[in-house]
Each structure stands twice: as C-alpha cells, then as structure tokens.
C-alpha cells in the first residue's frame, strides 16, 4: 500500500491531477461563498445593490448550479489526467459539456439583458453584470470547444501511434 | 490492405511467437497486433528486426490484398 502511494506520489500526472483538484475545490468553495453572500445580501440588504440582486431572483441560483456542474465535470477531467489518460474521448466529451453549460449561462444572461432593456428596467449595474457574464460565458465556451477539438485530435494521433509497432 | 504473414515464416524457422517477440524487442501483445492486421503502421526498424530474426526478405512476410469493401 505504501509503495503504491509512493509510486503515485512520484507520478507527475497524479501530482498534476491533485493540483487541479485542489484548484477545483477552492473554486467550488468560492462559488458557493459568492452566491451565499448574494443570497444573504438579497434577504438583508436595503440599498440599490440589494434591489438589483433581488431583480435576478432564481437566475443567480441557476448560474450557481451550472457553475458547480462545470466544476464537477472538471473534477472528472482531473481524475482522467491522474490516470494518465489525458487524451481520451471522455475528456473530449467533458470539455464539450463544460462549454455547453457555459454557453447556457451566456444565452441566459443575453436574454436577461434584452428583457431588462425592453422592459425599461435599465440600470448600469444590471446591464454591466449581464454583459460581463455573457462575454465570460462565451469565452469559456470557445476555449472549451477548442480544447475538446484539440484533445480529440491528440487522441486520434495517440491511437495511431499506439498501433504503430 | 497489407497483411503481415509471420506464421508461415515462424513455422519454417520452427520458432515460437514469444521467442520472436523477445528477439525483435517487442511485447507479445504488439506482435499479436501485427499478426491480426490491427496495426496502423510498422516501423522500418521493426521490419528490419523481424527479417533479421526470421532470416527472410520483407516480401516474404508482407502481402497485399484487395479490401472487400473496395
């Protein structure tokens, strides 16, 4: 058992996987903390900021849920990397799913922004918040789809290399 | 497609698969992949090692067959 742990400790892929998982846990805690603060402020706040947060209602919880889902999928990517299986079809799908979650968040906030403008509830905070999250979501979507494509190509090249005797 | 006919030469040289794998420096699994036609490519050095071990020419073990699909 000790030898196995020692071997795993020496394995660079395993070390990288551990680092990614630690980062993932920190991000999850930050996300839960941030939305926890939003929820608390929504219930107890009395100023304009609290009104703005209240206006988003369940949107914020939906964003939080999708973000946590993305981080949970990223955990699985880190697990695959730890198994020395970075270039695999599972990781191709995982990055695609992360991208789609991000895309959903973007679409949601774009629709929300259009609604805010059309309904006359225009407010600098609301517009900037929606725009910022929409842009961030599209950025994450693009990066994840590119990564998915790259990993797929790497997987096919690895397959061919493994079958070159 | 290209078929690698190692069995015939192995029988002629009275050599076992495991012995050939050891001589050419590849695993039994990889040699099986070669024999079963699942290999995507073969390195020149591997072909060189096979011919050297089996004392034959590349033409003795490589054969071209038309694909049924085509």
XYZ file of N, CA and C in Angstrom:
705
model
N 0.855 -1.221 0.000
C 0.000 0.000 0.000
C 0.883 1.260 0.000
N 1.942 1.230 0.875
C 2.843 2.388 0.997
C 3.614 2.581 -0.317
N 4.037 1.453 -0.903
C 4.769 1.541 -2.170
C 3.904 2.134 -3.264
N 2.636 1.739 -3.238
C 1.692 2.238 -4.253
C 1.519 3.743 -4.100
N 1.391 4.189 -2.870
C 1.229 5.628 -2.603
C 2.493 6.370 -3.035
N 3.644 5.740 -2.773
C 4.915 6.369 -3.124
C 5.032 6.492 -4.652
N 4.610 5.420 -5.347
C 4.670 5.434 -6.826
C 3.758 6.512 -7.377
N 2.562 6.607 -6.766
C 1.603 7.598 -7.232
C 2.138 8.995 -6.970
N 2.817 9.147 -5.812
C 3.362 10.457 -5.490
C 4.426 10.887 -6.479
N 5.191 9.903 -6.979
C 6.233 10.239 -7.949
C 5.680 10.502 -9.327
N 4.520 10.018 -9.594
C 3.915 10.152 -10.906
C 3.489 11.610 -11.134
N 4.051 12.223 -12.190
C 3.776 13.644 -12.437
C 2.322 13.891 -12.794
N 1.748 12.944 -13.528
C 0.347 13.098 -13.914
C -0.538 13.133 -12.670
N -0.219 12.281 -11.722
C -1.007 12.214 -10.488
C -0.868 13.514 -9.706
N 0.354 14.053 -9.678
C 0.592 15.314 -8.961
C -0.197 16.449 -9.621
N -0.181 16.469 -10.948
C -0.926 17.500 -11.688
C -2.413 17.372 -11.399
N -2.880 16.133 -11.384
C -4.298 15.868 -11.098
C -4.672 16.383 -9.715
N -3.786 16.154 -8.744
C -4.047 16.630 -7.370
C -4.152 18.151 -7.336
N -3.198 18.819 -8.034
C -3.212 20.296 -8.065
C -4.520 20.799 -8.667
N -4.933 20.166 -9.771
C -6.165 20.599 -10.446
C -7.377 20.390 -9.543
N -7.353 19.300 -8.789
C -8.490 19.013 -7.890
C -8.528 20.019 -6.741
N -7.358 20.394 -6.249
C -7.312 21.398 -5.171
C -7.873 22.729 -5.688
N -7.427 23.119 -6.877
C -7.939 24.359 -7.502
C -9.454 24.261 -7.680
N -9.920 23.107 -8.088
C -11.355 22.862 -8.320
C -12.145 23.035 -7.021
N -11.616 22.473 -5.941
C -12.307 22.581 -4.635
C -12.348 24.034 -4.189
N -11.221 24.747 -4.378
C -11.180 26.174 -3.996
C -12.218 26.953 -4.791
N -12.293 26.651 -6.111
C -13.268 27.359 -6.972
C -14.686 27.058 -6.529
N -14.948 25.794 -6.182
C -16.303 25.430 -5.722
C -16.661 26.190 -4.454
N -15.703 26.265 -3.528
C -15.948 26.995 -2.266
C -16.196 28.469 -2.548
N -15.421 29.026 -3.488
C -15.594 30.446 -3.839
C -16.972 30.680 -4.447
N -17.381 29.774 -5.335
C -18.692 29.917 -5.991
C -19.806 29.838 -4.955
N -19.710 28.843 -4.083
C -20.751 28.686 -3.046
C -20.733 29.905 -2.121
N -19.527 30.355 -1.765
C -19.399 31.525 -0.892
C -19.970 32.779 -1.528
N -19.634 32.983 -2.814
C -20.088 34.187 -3.521
C -21.608 34.227 -3.610
N -22.178 33.103 -4.002
C -23.637 33.092 -4.134
C -24.316 33.069 -2.774
N -23.586 32.557 -1.776
C -24.106 32.636 -0.407
C -24.197 34.090 0.044
N -23.171 34.859 -0.314
C -23.153 36.293 0.031
C -24.285 37.015 -0.701
N -24.471 36.651 -1.980
C -25.572 37.252 -2.757
C -26.915 36.964 -2.087
N -27.100 35.706 -1.679
C -28.383 35.313 -1.053
C -28.602 36.079 0.235
N -27.548 36.179 1.033
C -27.653 36.875 2.318
C -27.965 38.351 2.099
N -27.277 38.949 1.123
C -27.467 40.372 0.827
C -28.866 40.627 0.261
N -29.326 39.669 -0.531
C -30.666 39.787 -1.121
C -31.721 39.841 -0.018
N -31.518 39.040 1.032
C -32.524 38.960 2.107
C -32.403 40.117 3.099
N -31.159 40.546 3.338
C -30.989 41.531 4.408
C -30.710 42.944 3.900
N -30.259 43.069 2.641
C -29.868 44.397 2.135
C -31.056 45.298 1.875
N -30.843 46.614 1.991
C -31.932 47.582 1.767
C -31.577 48.616 0.688
N -30.335 48.562 0.180
C -29.938 49.600 -0.785
C -30.216 49.153 -2.230
N -29.743 49.975 -3.176
C -29.990 49.735 -4.608
C -29.381 48.412 -5.061
N -28.193 48.102 -4.498
C -27.498 46.853 -4.876
C -28.362 45.640 -4.529
N -28.959 45.677 -3.342
C -29.815 44.566 -2.911
C -31.028 44.446 -3.837
N -31.581 45.584 -4.256
C -32.715 45.560 -5.199
C -32.300 44.935 -6.526
N -31.089 45.291 -6.961
C -30.587 44.729 -8.224
C -30.437 43.215 -8.123
N -29.908 42.768 -6.978
C -29.723 41.321 -6.788
C -31.081 40.630 -6.715
N -32.036 41.267 -6.033
C -33.394 40.682 -5.929
C -34.033 40.547 -7.293
N -33.734 41.517 -8.158
C -34.345 41.503 -9.506
C -33.959 40.253 -10.291
N -32.789 39.685 -9.947
C -32.351 38.497 -10.698
C -32.998 37.208 -10.213
N -33.470 37.248 -8.960
C -34.214 36.099 -8.441
C -33.489 34.774 -8.610
N -34.188 33.832 -9.248
C -33.658 32.470 -9.381
C -32.559 32.353 -10.416
N -32.364 33.421 -11.192
C -31.314 33.416 -12.206
C -29.954 33.168 -11.580
N -29.759 33.804 -10.439
C -28.474 33.684 -9.747
C -28.266 32.252 -9.275
N -29.316 31.632 -8.762
C -29.177 30.242 -8.288
C -28.925 29.298 -9.448
N -29.554 29.601 -10.588
C -29.350 28.763 -11.781
C -27.901 28.875 -12.263
N -27.385 30.104 -12.236
C -25.982 30.319 -12.625
C -25.059 29.552 -11.695
N -25.368 29.630 -10.397
C -24.556 28.917 -9.412
C -24.585 27.415 -9.683
N -25.764 26.862 -9.943
C -25.903 25.419 -10.193
C -25.102 25.002 -11.425
N -25.214 25.791 -12.497
C -24.489 25.456 -13.730
C -22.978 25.569 -13.521
N -22.554 26.557 -12.761
C -21.124 26.730 -12.492
C -20.593 25.547 -11.673
N -21.360 25.129 -10.687
C -20.940 23.972 -9.874
C -20.903 22.706 -10.725
N -21.849 22.586 -11.664
C -21.852 21.431 -12.570
C -20.586 21.431 -13.430
N -20.218 22.619 -13.929
C -18.996 22.738 -14.735
C -17.777 22.314 -13.909
N -17.739 22.737 -12.661
C -16.599 22.399 -11.798
C -16.588 20.905 -11.469
N -17.765 20.306 -11.346
C -17.858 18.861 -11.087
C -17.353 18.069 -12.288
N -17.676 18.548 -13.500
C -17.188 17.887 -14.719
C -15.670 18.067 -14.813
N -15.188 19.231 -14.409
C -13.741 19.486 -14.430
C -13.014 18.542 -13.477
N -13.688 18.197 -12.372
C -13.117 17.224 -11.423
C -12.859 15.900 -12.137
N -13.793 15.512 -12.998
C -13.648 14.250 -13.738
C -12.498 14.340 -14.754
N -12.314 15.537 -15.332
C -11.180 15.741 -16.246
C -9.880 15.528 -15.468
N -9.815 16.116 -14.267
C -8.616 15.979 -13.432
C -8.373 14.514 -13.069
N -9.434 13.775 -12.822
C -9.316 12.340 -12.487
C -8.715 11.572 -13.666
N -9.200 11.868 -14.866
C -8.675 11.194 -16.068
C -7.199 11.528 -16.272
N -6.830 12.783 -15.994
C -5.422 13.178 -16.131
C -4.579 12.396 -15.130
N -5.115 12.201 -13.920
C -4.408 11.443 -12.887
C -4.187 9.993 -13.281
N -5.095 9.461 -14.084
C -4.972 8.063 -14.557
C -4.082 7.971 -15.787
N -3.393 9.067 -16.118
C -2.515 9.115 -17.301
C -3.327 8.873 -18.569
N -4.531 9.416 -18.561
C -5.445 9.208 -19.683
C -5.958 10.573 -20.165
N -5.009 11.542 -20.303
C -5.405 12.911 -20.652
C -6.105 12.967 -21.999
N -5.534 12.241 -22.966
C -6.093 12.299 -24.319
C -7.048 11.136 -24.502
N -8.281 11.363 -24.134
C -9.303 10.316 -24.218
C -10.616 10.929 -24.680
N -11.485 10.069 -25.192
C -12.791 10.560 -25.674
C -13.627 11.076 -24.507
N -13.365 10.538 -23.293
C -14.119 11.030 -22.117
C -13.821 12.507 -21.893
N -12.533 12.862 -21.970
C -12.166 14.270 -21.773
C -12.683 15.156 -22.894
N -12.771 14.602 -24.101
C -13.348 15.358 -25.230
C -14.791 15.733 -24.878
N -15.539 14.735 -24.391
C -16.952 14.985 -24.023
C -17.043 15.926 -22.822
N -16.171 15.725 -21.841
C -16.231 16.563 -20.634
C -16.066 18.037 -20.980
N -15.061 18.329 -21.814
C -14.846 19.735 -22.173
C -16.019 20.277 -22.987
N -16.612 19.405 -23.803
C -17.773 19.846 -24.576
C -18.936 20.198 -23.647
N -19.146 19.361 -22.623
C -20.238 19.619 -21.674
C -19.997 20.901 -20.874
N -18.712 21.115 -20.484
C -18.391 22.347 -19.755
C -18.702 23.550 -20.640
N -18.327 23.437 -21.901
C -18.601 24.514 -22.865
C -20.092 24.776 -23.012
N -20.877 23.699 -23.094
C -22.326 23.862 -23.259
C -22.958 24.523 -22.041
N -22.500 24.143 -20.851
C -23.017 24.770 -19.611
C -22.718 26.258 -19.643
N -21.501 26.577 -20.046
C -21.099 27.977 -20.125
C -21.937 28.717 -21.169
N -22.173 28.042 -22.282
C -22.998 28.627 -23.339
C -24.406 28.903 -22.859
N -24.930 27.994 -22.048
C -26.287 28.173 -21.497
C -26.354 29.406 -20.608
N -25.301 29.556 -19.790
C -25.238 30.731 -18.902
C -25.222 32.002 -19.744
N -24.405 31.994 -20.804
C -24.320 33.175 -21.686
C -25.659 33.501 -22.305
N -26.297 32.485 -22.849
C -27.594 32.694 -23.516
C -28.598 33.250 -22.513
N -28.572 32.674 -21.312
C -29.493 33.139 -20.267
C -29.307 34.616 -19.968
N -28.045 35.013 -19.827
C -27.791 36.419 -19.480
C -28.020 37.370 -20.658
N -27.831 36.887 -21.879
C -28.144 37.729 -23.043
C -29.665 37.975 -23.100
N -30.405 36.907 -22.886
C -31.875 37.038 -22.881
C -32.304 37.956 -21.738
N -31.663 37.786 -20.598
C -31.973 38.622 -19.430
C -31.683 40.097 -19.729
N -30.572 40.341 -20.400
C -30.182 41.715 -20.733
C -31.195 42.336 -21.692
N -31.621 41.557 -22.678
C -32.613 42.051 -23.638
C -33.918 42.365 -22.906
N -34.288 41.491 -21.984
C -35.507 41.691 -21.206
C -35.418 42.966 -20.367
N -34.275 43.170 -19.737
C -34.059 44.358 -18.894
C -34.193 45.628 -19.736
N -33.614 45.596 -20.948
C -33.666 46.771 -21.828
C -35.096 47.002 -22.323
N -35.723 45.923 -22.764
C -37.072 46.038 -23.342
C -38.105 46.445 -22.285
N -37.957 45.948 -21.073
C -38.954 46.240 -20.037
C -38.701 47.573 -19.338
N -37.664 48.276 -19.741
C -37.375 49.596 -19.187
C -36.779 49.567 -17.791
N -36.277 48.397 -17.375
C -35.666 48.327 -16.037
C -34.173 48.617 -16.128
N -33.804 49.363 -17.186
C -32.379 49.622 -17.443
C -31.698 50.255 -16.256
N -30.516 49.737 -16.024
C -29.769 50.105 -14.835
C -28.332 49.716 -15.166
N -27.386 50.601 -14.850
C -25.993 50.321 -15.237
C -25.527 48.974 -14.670
N -25.816 48.750 -13.398
C -25.372 47.509 -12.747
C -25.904 46.289 -13.484
N -27.206 46.311 -13.789
C -27.823 45.131 -14.416
C -27.255 44.881 -15.805
N -27.094 45.950 -16.565
C -26.582 45.779 -17.941
C -25.135 45.264 -17.905
N -24.316 45.899 -17.061
C -22.892 45.516 -16.990
C -22.755 44.080 -16.484
N -23.534 43.724 -15.471
C -23.490 42.362 -14.899
C -23.848 41.339 -15.963
N -24.943 41.588 -16.679
C -25.383 40.638 -17.725
C -24.340 40.533 -18.838
N -23.849 41.692 -19.262
C -22.883 41.709 -20.371
C -21.598 40.971 -19.992
N -21.154 41.257 -18.755
C -19.909 40.652 -18.267
C -20.014 39.133 -18.225
N -21.099 38.644 -17.680
C -21.274 37.186 -17.569
C -21.503 36.545 -18.932
N -22.185 37.259 -19.821
C -22.410 36.723 -21.172
C -21.074 36.595 -21.913
N -20.263 37.624 -21.812
C -18.953 37.613 -22.501
C -18.047 36.520 -21.896
N -18.040 36.446 -20.572
C -17.224 35.429 -19.887
C -17.670 34.019 -20.284
N -18.982 33.864 -20.358
C -19.539 32.562 -20.745
C -19.146 32.169 -22.163
N -19.206 33.136 -23.074
C -18.842 32.859 -24.476
C -17.349 32.540 -24.570
N -16.552 33.243 -23.764
C -15.097 32.992 -23.750
C -14.806 31.565 -23.287
N -15.445 31.169 -22.181
C -15.246 29.816 -21.640
C -15.753 28.774 -22.648
N -16.886 29.051 -23.287
C -17.443 28.134 -24.305
C -16.440 27.931 -25.426
N -15.876 29.046 -25.929
C -14.916 28.964 -27.043
C -13.683 28.162 -26.641
N -13.144 28.494 -25.467
C -11.931 27.801 -25.009
C -12.196 26.308 -24.852
N -13.337 25.961 -24.274
C -13.658 24.540 -24.042
C -13.869 23.789 -25.355
N -14.522 24.435 -26.326
C -14.734 23.752 -27.608
C -13.405 23.563 -28.352
N -12.532 24.557 -28.259
C -11.208 24.430 -28.880
C -10.421 23.296 -28.210
N -10.448 23.284 -26.870
C -9.738 22.228 -26.111
C -10.286 20.852 -26.468
N -11.611 20.766 -26.596
C -12.263 19.497 -26.935
C -11.767 18.995 -28.283
N -11.691 19.921 -29.245
C -11.233 19.586 -30.598
C -9.756 19.145 -30.564
N -8.954 19.890 -29.829
C -7.510 19.580 -29.748
C -7.292 18.214 -29.106
N -8.020 17.942 -28.024
C -7.860 16.662 -27.331
C -8.320 15.520 -28.222
N -9.360 15.749 -29.021
C -9.844 14.717 -29.939
C -8.771 14.382 -30.977
N -8.142 15.428 -31.518
C -7.067 15.205 -32.490
C -5.877 14.498 -31.840
N -5.554 14.906 -30.622
C -4.442 14.279 -29.896
C -4.758 12.809 -29.624
N -6.019 12.522 -29.289
C -6.447 11.146 -29.030
C -6.292 10.284 -30.290
N -6.697 10.837 -31.429
C -6.590 10.072 -32.683
C -5.123 9.831 -33.051
N -4.293 10.849 -32.817
C -2.859 10.686 -33.098
C -2.234 9.659 -32.158
N -2.674 9.690 -30.901
C -2.147 8.738 -29.901
C -2.559 7.307 -30.273
N -3.810 7.148 -30.712
C -4.299 5.828 -31.146
C -3.435 5.278 -32.269
N -3.169 6.164 -33.229
C -2.369 5.749 -34.378
C -0.943 5.413 -33.941
N -0.418 6.202 -33.024
C 0.935 5.967 -32.531
C 1.011 4.662 -31.740
N -0.028 4.392 -30.946
C -0.053 3.157 -30.148
C -0.122 1.927 -31.045
N -0.740 2.108 -32.226
C -0.858 0.970 -33.141
C 0.235 0.995 -34.207
N 1.295 1.752 -33.954
C 2.483 1.698 -34.810
C 3.506 0.838 -34.075
N 3.787 -0.329 -34.666
C 4.661 -1.289 -33.988
C 6.086 -1.071 -34.474
N -5.371 -3.981 -48.591
C -4.656 -3.784 -47.332
C -3.407 -4.684 -47.263
N -2.473 -4.293 -46.434
C -1.220 -5.054 -46.311
C -1.385 -6.062 -45.171
N -1.092 -7.333 -45.493
C -1.157 -8.387 -44.467
C 0.275 -8.744 -44.091
N 0.500 -8.974 -42.805
C 1.835 -9.402 -42.367
C 1.750 -10.890 -42.002
N 2.357 -11.723 -42.844
C 2.277 -13.183 -42.642
C 3.507 -13.669 -41.891
N 3.389 -13.637 -40.564
C 4.531 -14.068 -39.766
C 4.442 -15.580 -39.512
N 3.226 -16.113 -39.443
C 3.023 -17.521 -39.048
C 3.778 -18.498 -39.957
N 3.739 -18.210 -41.262
C 4.382 -19.126 -42.208
C 5.893 -19.179 -41.942
N 6.485 -18.002 -41.802
C 7.930 -17.952 -41.545
C 8.273 -18.526 -40.184
N 7.401 -18.315 -39.194
C 7.632 -18.887 -37.862
C 7.658 -20.410 -37.945
N 6.737 -20.962 -38.736
C 6.667 -22.421 -38.884
C 7.918 -22.928 -39.598
N 8.347 -22.190 -40.640
C 9.542 -22.599 -41.394
C 10.789 -22.588 -40.515
N 10.884 -21.576 -39.671
C 12.067 -21.447 -38.816
C 11.900 -22.189 -37.496
N 10.749 -22.811 -37.310
C 10.426 -23.557 -36.079
C 10.636 -22.679 -34.845
N 10.040 -21.508 -34.925
C 10.204 -20.550 -33.826
C 8.837 -20.244 -33.237
N 8.814 -20.002 -31.926
C 7.537 -19.666 -31.294
C 7.341 -18.144 -31.295
N 6.085 -17.753 -31.121
C 5.734 -16.319 -31.155
C 6.468 -15.550 -30.061
N 6.490 -16.134 -28.875
C 7.137 -15.479 -27.735
C 8.634 -15.277 -27.970
N 9.240 -16.283 -28.584
C 10.682 -16.205 -28.865
C 10.973 -15.106 -29.875
N 10.118 -15.008 -30.907
C 10.282 -13.966 -31.911
C 10.115 -12.580 -31.289
N 9.092 -12.446 -30.444
C 8.838 -11.151 -29.789
C 10.046 -10.712 -28.969
N 10.632 -11.700 -28.275
C 11.801 -11.382 -27.446
C 12.996 -10.975 -28.312
N 13.164 -11.686 -29.434
C 14.319 -11.393 -30.313
C 14.203 -10.014 -30.938
N 12.970 -9.639 -31.333
C 12.855 -8.347 -32.032
C 12.584 -7.194 -31.060
N 12.373 -7.532 -29.781
C 12.277 -6.472 -28.765
C 10.921 -5.806 -28.673
N 9.873 -6.570 -28.985
C 8.515 -6.035 -28.785
C 7.741 -7.020 -27.908
N 6.628 -6.557 -27.380
C 5.837 -7.419 -26.490
C 5.006 -8.404 -27.315
N 4.553 -9.463 -26.638
C 3.674 -10.447 -27.310
C 2.400 -9.781 -27.810
N 1.915 -8.830 -27.012
C 0.680 -8.117 -27.394
C 0.868 -7.354 -28.708
N 1.992 -6.655 -28.822
C 2.259 -5.895 -30.052
C 2.450 -6.820 -31.247
N 3.091 -7.963 -31.001
C 3.273 -8.928 -32.098
C 1.916 -9.472 -32.549
N 1.033 -9.681 -31.592
C -0.344 -10.120 -31.930
C -1.060 -9.072 -32.774
N -0.866 -7.809 -32.402
C -1.496 -6.714 -33.167
C -1.002 -6.744 -34.612
N 0.292 -7.017 -34.780
C 0.867 -7.108 -36.134
C 0.249 -8.281 -36.888
N 0.212 -9.423 -36.213
C -0.293 -10.653 -36.864
C -1.760 -10.536 -37.242
N -2.550 -9.863 -36.379
C -4.001 -9.772 -36.613
C -4.405 -8.653 -37.555
N -3.425 -7.944 -38.058
C -3.723 -6.875 -39.012
C -4.337 -5.636 -38.389
N -4.180 -5.477 -37.079
C -4.767 -4.305 -36.416
C -3.775 -3.141 -36.344
N -2.544 -3.407 -36.727
C -1.537 -2.340 -36.664
C -1.816 -1.287 -37.732
N -1.606 -0.026 -37.366
C -1.812 1.072 -38.325
C -0.550 1.282 -39.155
N 0.597 0.998 -38.558
C 1.865 1.226 -39.249
C 2.930 0.351 -38.606
N 3.971 0.107 -39.371
C 5.112 -0.652 -38.842
C 6.369 0.161 -39.097
N 7.212 0.236 -38.077
C 8.455 0.990 -38.244
C 9.432 0.173 -39.090
N 10.280 0.866 -39.822
C 11.290 0.186 -40.638
C 12.193 -0.655 -39.740
N 12.528 -0.127 -38.572
C 13.435 -0.858 -37.672
C 12.771 -2.139 -37.155
N 11.430 -2.113 -36.999
C 10.726 -3.332 -36.561
C 10.756 -4.365 -37.685
N 10.487 -3.905 -38.908
C 10.515 -4.794 -40.075
C 11.915 -5.368 -40.258
N 12.908 -4.511 -40.047
C 14.318 -4.938 -40.145
C 14.598 -6.039 -39.121
N 14.124 -5.829 -37.887
C 14.359 -6.802 -36.803
C 13.647 -8.118 -37.096
N 12.423 -8.052 -37.644
C 11.661 -9.274 -37.968
C 12.403 -10.069 -39.053
N 12.818 -9.380 -40.106
C 13.510 -10.056 -41.220
C 14.831 -10.655 -40.746
N 15.488 -9.939 -39.863
C 16.773 -10.433 -39.336
C 16.536 -11.691 -38.492
N 15.493 -11.670 -37.651
C 15.208 -12.804 -36.756
C 14.722 -14.017 -37.545
N 13.904 -13.759 -38.583
C 13.329 -14.876 -39.352
C 14.169 -15.216 -40.579
N 15.254 -14.466 -40.766
C 16.158 -14.709 -41.913
C 15.366 -14.763 -43.219
N 14.616 -13.661 -43.457
C 13.808 -13.637 -44.665
C 13.811 -12.233 -45.260
N 13.142 -12.079 -46.383
C 13.017 -10.777 -47.030
C 11.661 -10.155 -46.638
N 11.558 -8.818 -46.708
C 10.263 -8.194 -46.397
C 9.121 -8.757 -47.249
N 9.422 -9.079 -48.495
C 8.395 -9.622 -49.384
C 7.870 -10.974 -48.928
N 8.670 -11.673 -48.117
C 8.228 -12.986 -47.622
C 7.131 -12.851 -46.576
N 7.099 -11.715 -45.905
C 6.102 -11.565 -44.837
C 5.047 -10.497 -45.135
N 5.296 -9.659 -46.133
C 4.296 -8.636 -46.469
C 3.521 -9.051 -47.714
N 2.219 -8.938 -47.626
C 1.363 -9.332 -48.755
C 0.258 -8.292 -48.913
N -0.049 -7.958 -50.146
C -1.122 -7.002 -50.404
C -2.379 -7.767 -50.809
N -3.505 -7.379 -50.162
C -4.806 -7.967 -50.530
C -5.800 -6.845 -50.766
N -6.638 -7.004 -51.792
C -7.681 -6.004 -52.066
C -8.689 -6.027 -50.912
N -9.130 -4.822 -50.491
C -10.165 -4.757 -49.447
C -11.475 -5.212 -50.039
N -12.276 -5.942 -49.279
C -13.589 -6.427 -49.745
C -14.517 -5.275 -50.032
N -14.400 -4.181 -49.234
C -15.293 -3.005 -49.405
C -15.077 -2.365 -50.755
N -13.725 -2.333 -51.163
C -13.431 -1.647 -52.424
C -13.748 -2.589 -53.606
